Amino acid sequence: ELSPTLSSKDRLSARQKVLDTGGIQVDAIHMDPLLTLDAYYHQIHVHREDLLSEEVTWLKEQNISLVLVDATPLASAAAKAAAITSIYVTNITWDFVYRTNLASLEADRTLWQVKPSLNVEEWLSKFRTMVDQCDADVCQAQAFIQHQGQCPLSRNIPISSIFTAPLICRSLTSSHPRSIREEHGIPDDAKLLLLGFGGHSTTWQLQDAFLPFGWHAFVLRATPDEMPSSRFHALSIDTYVPEYIAQVDVVIGKMGYGTVSECLTAGRVLVYIPRVHWPEEDSLASLLSTYHAGMTLPLEDFNAGRWSAVLEDARARKGSWTIRTDRWEDPTDATASTVALVEKVVQQCHV
């Protein structure tokens, strides 16, 4: 049974194990397709059999009865080899990312310049084999629970094993969160912007002139000495972002599931700088467009401080949509709904 609280020490433990290498980003906006595939090949793919054997052994030793997977192909392959049910609970899997990266490398040979010594045709062949293996590994799962904003799954996955879950995000820590205006000494009539790029710090040079008159900006993962004026407020790495999203007028950042879901449920427009070679972007942009909740700001305009028009337009749309909950009674209860769906799918898998 999955529903009881898992916070007690005897019910929840953590284990560190590298089974995928994620995406290799040059900076907050640019992902490198070649370095991403190269990392998985050398760190995971060539060691696949050893990693798989170790994981199967551990799963059996721990008497694991269910494996829930975010995106890692090897996790579902290990579960299958250990005769354990595995379910993906996610909006994206790495096989999709890697196959899209592979297509980019096939179409654009300039992307190979980061490793000029590689034989392109030889490594394309190696990467194709690797991506096909990732696809096969993901397909070992018994079911796929997809959150809104979902990316395409492998064609080899039967539709009957795919289930839809609600949009999910972190909730506020309190129904009456502390006032960020009071905490930072900001006038009640000021307009508020949150600026952040996920887990990445930035090296962009901010200027006071970038903000229109009457605006203040909170900058994530920043230090006070980086702020150009008293209208910019640095937020530390441990800032609980949902409480800020809920109280600002507009968010500027990059496209990522967490940011998108938190902006949507808070009724805030996400002004996003398009990411380069990040396959999840199209699916998330489509989700935002459903609610007219996303606006693009080209990187060159962001760097040049041409923010005024897009900020005012985005602020005018604030709270102008309601999340479609479909059969979900409350979008803030998405976690409980997802857990209930997992329990239902597990029961079906064991029939």
Short mmCIF file of C-alpha atoms in Angstrom, two decimals:
data_model
loop_
_atom_site.label_atom_id
_atom_site.label_comp_id
_atom_site.label_asym_id
_atom_site.label_seq_id
_atom_site.Cartn_x
_atom_site.Cartn_y
_atom_site.Cartn_z
CA GLU A 1 0.00 0.00 0.00
CA LEU A 2 1.41 3.38 -1.05
CA SER A 3 -0.78 5.91 0.70
CA PRO A 4 0.55 5.94 4.30
CA THR A 5 2.97 8.72 5.13
CA LEU A 6 6.49 7.90 4.02
CA SER A 7 8.30 10.50 6.10
CA SER A 8 9.26 8.23 9.01
CA LYS A 9 12.82 6.91 8.99
CA ASP A 10 11.73 3.28 8.97
CA ARG A 11 9.74 3.76 5.74
CA LEU A 12 12.00 5.95 3.63
CA SER A 13 15.70 5.67 2.87
CA ALA A 14 17.94 7.14 0.17
CA ARG A 15 20.51 5.37 -1.98
CA GLN A 16 22.85 7.11 -4.39
CA LYS A 17 23.44 5.28 -7.64
CA VAL A 18 24.30 6.72 -11.05
CA LEU A 19 22.19 5.00 -13.71
CA ASP A 20 21.90 7.84 -16.20
CA THR A 21 23.85 10.98 -17.03
CA GLY A 22 21.03 13.41 -17.79
CA GLY A 23 21.54 16.22 -20.25
CA ILE A 24 24.82 18.06 -20.57
CA GLN A 25 24.18 21.79 -20.60
CA VAL A 26 26.69 24.40 -21.75
CA ASP A 27 24.75 26.99 -19.76
CA ALA A 28 21.21 27.59 -18.50
CA ILE A 29 19.82 27.78 -22.05
CA HIS A 30 22.00 25.60 -24.28
CA MET A 31 22.10 21.80 -24.14
CA ASP A 32 24.84 20.02 -26.10
CA PRO A 33 23.50 16.96 -27.98
CA LEU A 34 26.93 15.44 -28.66
CA LEU A 35 28.23 15.80 -25.11
CA THR A 36 24.92 14.44 -23.78
CA LEU A 37 25.07 11.26 -25.85
CA ASP A 38 28.80 10.90 -25.33
CA ALA A 39 28.38 11.05 -21.55
CA TYR A 40 25.71 8.33 -21.49
CA TYR A 41 27.72 6.15 -23.86
CA HIS A 42 30.94 6.21 -21.84
CA GLN A 43 29.48 6.29 -18.32
CA ILE A 44 26.44 4.02 -18.71
CA HIS A 45 26.12 2.23 -22.04
CA VAL A 46 29.54 0.55 -22.16
CA HIS A 47 29.07 -0.53 -18.53
CA ARG A 48 25.43 -1.52 -18.99
CA GLU A 49 25.74 -5.22 -18.17
CA ASP A 50 27.72 -4.62 -14.98
CA LEU A 51 25.38 -1.85 -13.82
CA LEU A 52 22.36 -3.98 -14.62
CA SER A 53 23.72 -6.95 -12.69
CA GLU A 54 24.51 -4.79 -9.66
CA GLU A 55 21.07 -3.22 -9.70
CA VAL A 56 19.25 -6.55 -10.05
CA THR A 57 21.23 -7.93 -7.12
CA TRP A 58 20.39 -4.92 -4.97
CA LEU A 59 16.68 -5.03 -5.85
CA LYS A 60 16.49 -8.68 -4.82
CA GLU A 61 18.51 -8.20 -1.63
CA GLN A 62 16.19 -5.37 -0.56
CA ASN A 63 13.04 -7.36 -1.39
CA ILE A 64 11.78 -4.51 -3.59
CA SER A 65 8.28 -5.18 -4.86
CA LEU A 66 7.70 -2.08 -7.02
CA VAL A 67 9.99 0.28 -8.96
CA LEU A 68 8.71 3.76 -9.78
CA VAL A 69 10.81 5.49 -12.42
CA ASP A 70 11.15 9.13 -13.41
CA ALA A 71 13.12 8.87 -16.66
CA THR A 72 15.98 6.37 -16.31
CA PRO A 73 15.95 3.53 -18.89
CA LEU A 74 18.22 1.19 -16.92
CA ALA A 75 15.87 1.26 -13.92
CA SER A 76 13.03 -0.45 -15.75
CA ALA A 77 15.43 -2.91 -17.40
CA ALA A 78 16.76 -3.90 -13.98
CA ALA A 79 13.26 -4.28 -12.58
CA LYS A 80 12.29 -6.53 -15.48
CA ALA A 81 15.39 -8.69 -15.01
CA ALA A 82 14.54 -9.00 -11.31
CA ALA A 83 10.91 -9.91 -12.10
CA ILE A 84 9.63 -6.74 -10.37
CA THR A 85 6.86 -4.47 -11.59
CA SER A 86 8.09 -1.06 -12.79
CA ILE A 87 6.04 2.01 -13.66
CA TYR A 88 7.20 5.31 -15.13
CA VAL A 89 5.63 8.34 -13.43
CA THR A 90 6.84 11.28 -15.46
CA ASN A 91 6.28 13.57 -18.41
CA ILE A 92 9.54 12.64 -20.18
CA THR A 93 11.94 9.70 -20.53
CA TRP A 94 15.60 9.84 -21.52
CA ASP A 95 15.18 7.62 -24.55
CA PHE A 96 13.08 10.38 -26.12
CA VAL A 97 15.70 13.00 -25.27
CA TYR A 98 18.53 10.90 -26.64
CA ARG A 99 16.71 10.00 -29.85
CA THR A 100 15.96 13.66 -30.48
CA ASN A 101 19.60 14.53 -29.76
CA LEU A 102 20.65 11.84 -32.22
CA ALA A 103 18.42 13.31 -34.92
CA SER A 104 20.03 16.71 -34.35
CA LEU A 105 23.52 15.21 -34.75
CA GLU A 106 22.45 13.46 -37.95
CA ALA A 107 21.05 16.66 -39.42
CA ASP A 108 23.67 19.19 -38.34
CA ARG A 109 27.32 18.21 -38.63
CA THR A 110 28.45 21.51 -37.06
CA LEU A 111 27.33 20.08 -33.70
CA TRP A 112 30.31 17.71 -33.87
CA GLN A 113 32.81 20.55 -33.67
CA VAL A 114 32.96 20.24 -29.89
CA LYS A 115 34.78 16.90 -30.47
CA PRO A 116 36.47 17.33 -33.86
CA SER A 117 38.56 14.15 -33.57
CA LEU A 118 35.55 11.85 -33.66
CA ASN A 119 34.70 9.87 -36.78
CA VAL A 120 31.14 11.06 -37.37
CA GLU A 121 29.76 7.99 -39.15
CA GLU A 122 31.36 5.61 -36.68
CA TRP A 123 29.93 7.41 -33.68
CA LEU A 124 26.52 7.89 -35.26
CA SER A 125 26.36 4.11 -35.58
CA LYS A 126 27.37 3.66 -31.93
CA PHE A 127 24.85 6.23 -30.76
CA ARG A 128 22.05 4.61 -32.81
CA THR A 129 22.73 1.28 -31.13
CA MET A 130 22.79 2.97 -27.72
CA VAL A 131 19.54 4.87 -28.28
CA ASP A 132 17.81 1.72 -29.52
CA GLN A 133 18.94 -0.02 -26.31
CA CYS A 134 17.55 2.86 -24.23
CA ASP A 135 14.25 2.52 -26.07
CA ALA A 136 14.17 -1.22 -25.38
CA ASP A 137 15.03 -0.66 -21.72
CA VAL A 138 12.21 1.84 -21.22
CA CYS A 139 9.78 -0.55 -22.88
CA GLN A 140 10.48 -3.13 -20.15
CA ALA A 141 8.18 -1.22 -17.80
CA GLN A 142 4.67 -2.53 -17.25
CA ALA A 143 2.96 0.88 -17.30
CA PHE A 144 3.49 4.57 -17.95
CA ILE A 145 1.74 7.28 -15.95
CA GLN A 146 2.20 10.56 -17.79
CA HIS A 147 1.74 13.98 -16.25
CA GLN A 148 0.39 16.82 -18.39
CA GLY A 149 3.05 18.33 -20.61
CA GLN A 150 4.03 14.82 -21.66
CA CYS A 151 6.57 14.08 -24.37
CA PRO A 152 6.05 11.26 -26.91
CA LEU A 153 6.72 7.73 -25.72
CA SER A 154 8.29 4.97 -27.77
CA ARG A 155 6.15 3.58 -30.58
CA ASN A 156 6.77 0.14 -29.09
CA ILE A 157 4.74 0.92 -25.97
CA PRO A 158 1.11 -0.29 -26.18
CA ILE A 159 -1.53 2.38 -25.64
CA SER A 160 -3.21 0.15 -23.06
CA SER A 161 -0.24 0.62 -20.71
CA ILE A 162 -0.34 4.45 -20.81
CA PHE A 163 -2.31 6.40 -18.18
CA THR A 164 -2.84 10.14 -17.71
CA ALA A 165 -2.07 11.88 -14.44
CA PRO A 166 -2.81 15.49 -13.42
CA LEU A 167 -0.42 18.40 -13.52
CA ILE A 168 1.73 18.13 -10.41
CA CYS A 169 3.77 20.73 -8.55
CA ARG A 170 5.07 21.73 -5.15
CA SER A 171 2.46 23.27 -2.88
CA LEU A 172 2.69 26.33 -0.67
CA THR A 173 3.97 25.63 2.82
CA SER A 174 1.06 27.57 4.30
CA SER A 175 -2.34 28.84 3.23
CA HIS A 176 -1.11 32.24 4.39
CA PRO A 177 2.56 32.44 3.33
CA ARG A 178 4.69 35.27 4.63
CA SER A 179 4.54 38.46 2.57
CA ILE A 180 7.56 38.79 0.32
CA ARG A 181 6.81 42.51 0.00
CA GLU A 182 7.10 42.99 3.75
CA GLU A 183 10.20 40.83 3.98
CA HIS A 184 12.04 42.80 1.31
CA GLY A 185 10.59 46.25 2.02
CA ILE A 186 8.80 46.63 -1.30
CA PRO A 187 5.88 49.10 -1.71
CA ASP A 188 2.40 47.65 -2.09
CA ASP A 189 1.92 49.30 -5.48
CA ALA A 190 5.13 47.89 -7.01
CA LYS A 191 4.88 45.26 -9.71
CA LEU A 192 6.89 42.11 -9.04
CA LEU A 193 9.04 39.92 -11.28
CA LEU A 194 10.71 36.60 -10.44
CA LEU A 195 13.83 35.88 -12.50
CA GLY A 196 15.39 32.43 -12.44
CA PHE A 197 16.74 29.60 -14.56
CA GLY A 198 16.10 26.41 -12.63
CA GLY A 199 19.16 24.98 -10.95
CA HIS A 200 21.53 27.17 -12.93
CA SER A 201 23.19 30.35 -11.84
CA THR A 202 23.76 32.92 -14.56
CA THR A 203 26.52 35.25 -15.56
CA TRP A 204 24.32 37.81 -17.24
CA GLN A 205 24.95 41.42 -16.32
CA LEU A 206 21.71 42.88 -15.02
CA GLN A 207 21.03 46.60 -15.19
CA ASP A 208 18.46 48.73 -13.40
CA ALA A 209 17.31 50.06 -16.78
CA PHE A 210 16.10 46.56 -17.71
CA LEU A 211 13.14 46.96 -15.32
CA PRO A 212 10.26 49.23 -16.31
CA PHE A 213 9.26 52.00 -13.92
CA GLY A 214 7.39 50.68 -10.88
CA TRP A 215 8.80 47.15 -11.04
CA HIS A 216 10.97 45.16 -8.61
CA ALA A 217 12.69 41.86 -9.43
CA PHE A 218 13.62 38.84 -7.33
CA VAL A 219 16.64 36.97 -8.73
CA LEU A 220 17.08 33.29 -7.86
CA ARG A 221 20.48 31.81 -6.96
CA ALA A 222 22.05 35.26 -6.72
CA THR A 223 24.06 37.27 -4.22
CA PRO A 224 23.39 40.87 -3.11
CA ASP A 225 26.62 42.15 -4.67
CA GLU A 226 25.37 41.01 -8.10
CA MET A 227 22.29 43.21 -7.90
CA PRO A 228 22.47 46.45 -9.95
CA SER A 229 20.12 48.50 -7.75
CA SER A 230 17.75 48.41 -4.80
CA ARG A 231 14.96 47.28 -7.15
CA PHE A 232 16.68 43.91 -7.58
CA HIS A 233 16.54 41.43 -4.69
CA ALA A 234 18.86 38.41 -4.48
CA LEU A 235 17.39 35.06 -3.42
CA SER A 236 19.58 32.28 -2.06
CA ILE A 237 19.83 28.73 -3.37
CA ASP A 238 17.49 27.39 -0.66
CA THR A 239 14.62 29.76 -1.49
CA TYR A 240 11.28 27.95 -1.64
CA VAL A 241 10.25 29.12 -5.11
CA PRO A 242 6.48 28.36 -5.09
CA GLU A 243 5.89 30.98 -2.40
CA TYR A 244 7.46 33.62 -4.64
CA ILE A 245 5.70 32.51 -7.83
CA ALA A 246 2.37 32.82 -6.01
CA GLN A 247 3.05 36.44 -5.03
CA VAL A 248 4.79 37.96 -8.07
CA ASP A 249 3.13 39.27 -11.22
CA VAL A 250 5.36 37.64 -13.84
CA VAL A 251 8.08 34.97 -14.03
CA ILE A 252 11.02 35.12 -16.47
CA GLY A 253 13.07 31.98 -16.89
CA LYS A 254 13.55 28.85 -18.94
CA MET A 255 11.16 26.05 -19.76
CA GLY A 256 11.18 23.18 -17.28
CA TYR A 257 8.39 21.01 -15.90
CA GLY A 258 8.60 22.35 -12.35
CA THR A 259 8.56 26.00 -13.38
CA VAL A 260 5.77 25.46 -15.90
CA SER A 261 3.52 23.55 -13.50
CA GLU A 262 4.04 26.03 -10.67
CA CYS A 263 3.34 29.02 -12.90
CA LEU A 264 0.20 27.41 -14.30
CA THR A 265 -1.29 26.47 -10.95
CA ALA A 266 -0.44 29.91 -9.51
CA GLY A 267 -2.02 31.71 -12.47
CA ARG A 268 1.24 33.40 -13.52
CA VAL A 269 2.52 33.84 -17.05
CA LEU A 270 5.94 32.33 -17.73
CA VAL A 271 8.04 34.51 -20.01
CA TYR A 272 10.61 32.02 -21.22
CA ILE A 273 13.88 32.28 -23.08
CA PRO A 274 13.79 29.43 -25.63
CA ARG A 275 16.18 26.60 -24.79
CA VAL A 276 18.43 25.16 -27.48
CA HIS A 277 18.39 21.39 -28.13
CA TRP A 278 16.13 20.61 -25.17
CA PRO A 279 13.46 18.19 -26.51
CA GLU A 280 10.96 18.75 -23.68
CA GLU A 281 10.43 22.36 -24.73
CA ASP A 282 7.81 21.76 -27.43
CA SER A 283 5.55 19.71 -25.15
CA LEU A 284 5.72 22.24 -22.33
CA ALA A 285 5.19 25.16 -24.71
CA SER A 286 2.09 23.40 -26.02
CA LEU A 287 0.79 22.99 -22.46
CA LEU A 288 1.35 26.70 -21.73
CA SER A 289 -0.35 27.72 -24.97
CA THR A 290 -3.48 25.84 -23.91
CA TYR A 291 -3.96 28.49 -21.22
CA HIS A 292 -2.26 31.39 -23.05
CA ALA A 293 0.15 31.27 -20.13
CA GLY A 294 3.48 31.46 -21.93
CA MET A 295 5.32 34.18 -23.81
CA THR A 296 8.73 33.96 -25.45
CA LEU A 297 11.57 36.41 -24.93
CA PRO A 298 14.47 35.85 -27.35
CA LEU A 299 17.85 35.53 -25.66
CA GLU A 300 19.17 38.59 -27.46
CA ASP A 301 16.25 40.69 -26.17
CA PHE A 302 16.75 39.36 -22.65
CA ASN A 303 20.45 40.20 -22.72
CA ALA A 304 19.73 43.66 -24.13
CA GLY A 305 17.17 44.42 -21.43
CA ARG A 306 14.22 44.70 -23.80
CA TRP A 307 11.79 43.49 -21.15
CA SER A 308 9.18 46.24 -20.80
CA ALA A 309 6.60 45.25 -23.40
CA VAL A 310 6.57 41.55 -22.58
CA LEU A 311 6.38 42.19 -18.83
CA GLU A 312 3.33 44.42 -19.13
CA ASP A 313 1.61 42.02 -21.55
CA ALA A 314 2.33 39.07 -19.29
CA ARG A 315 1.06 40.89 -16.20
CA ALA A 316 -2.20 41.66 -17.99
CA ARG A 317 -2.79 37.93 -18.44
CA LYS A 318 -2.17 37.05 -14.78
CA GLY A 319 -4.88 34.78 -13.39
CA SER A 320 -6.85 34.78 -16.63
CA TRP A 321 -7.20 31.00 -16.81
CA THR A 322 -8.44 28.12 -14.72
CA ILE A 323 -6.65 24.79 -14.77
CA ARG A 324 -8.75 22.10 -16.40
CA THR A 325 -8.96 19.42 -13.76
CA ASP A 326 -10.81 16.86 -15.91
CA ARG A 327 -11.73 14.09 -13.47
CA TRP A 328 -9.36 15.45 -10.83
CA GLU A 329 -11.38 17.34 -8.23
CA ASP A 330 -8.57 19.59 -7.05
CA PRO A 331 -5.30 20.41 -8.87
CA THR A 332 -3.63 21.09 -5.52
CA ASP A 333 -4.31 17.48 -4.56
CA ALA A 334 -2.49 16.11 -7.58
CA THR A 335 0.00 14.13 -5.52
CA ALA A 336 -2.73 12.16 -3.77
CA SER A 337 -4.46 11.61 -7.11
CA THR A 338 -1.24 10.33 -8.66
CA VAL A 339 -0.60 7.97 -5.74
CA ALA A 340 -4.13 6.60 -6.10
CA LEU A 341 -3.53 6.09 -9.81
CA VAL A 342 -0.26 4.26 -9.12
CA GLU A 343 -2.08 1.93 -6.71
CA LYS A 344 -4.76 1.25 -9.31
CA VAL A 345 -2.21 0.53 -12.03
CA VAL A 346 -0.25 -1.79 -9.72
CA GLN A 347 -3.39 -3.78 -9.04
CA GLN A 348 -4.05 -4.08 -12.78
CA CYS A 349 -0.48 -5.24 -13.39
CA HIS A 350 -0.89 -8.00 -10.81
CA VAL A 351 -4.21 -9.29 -12.14
#
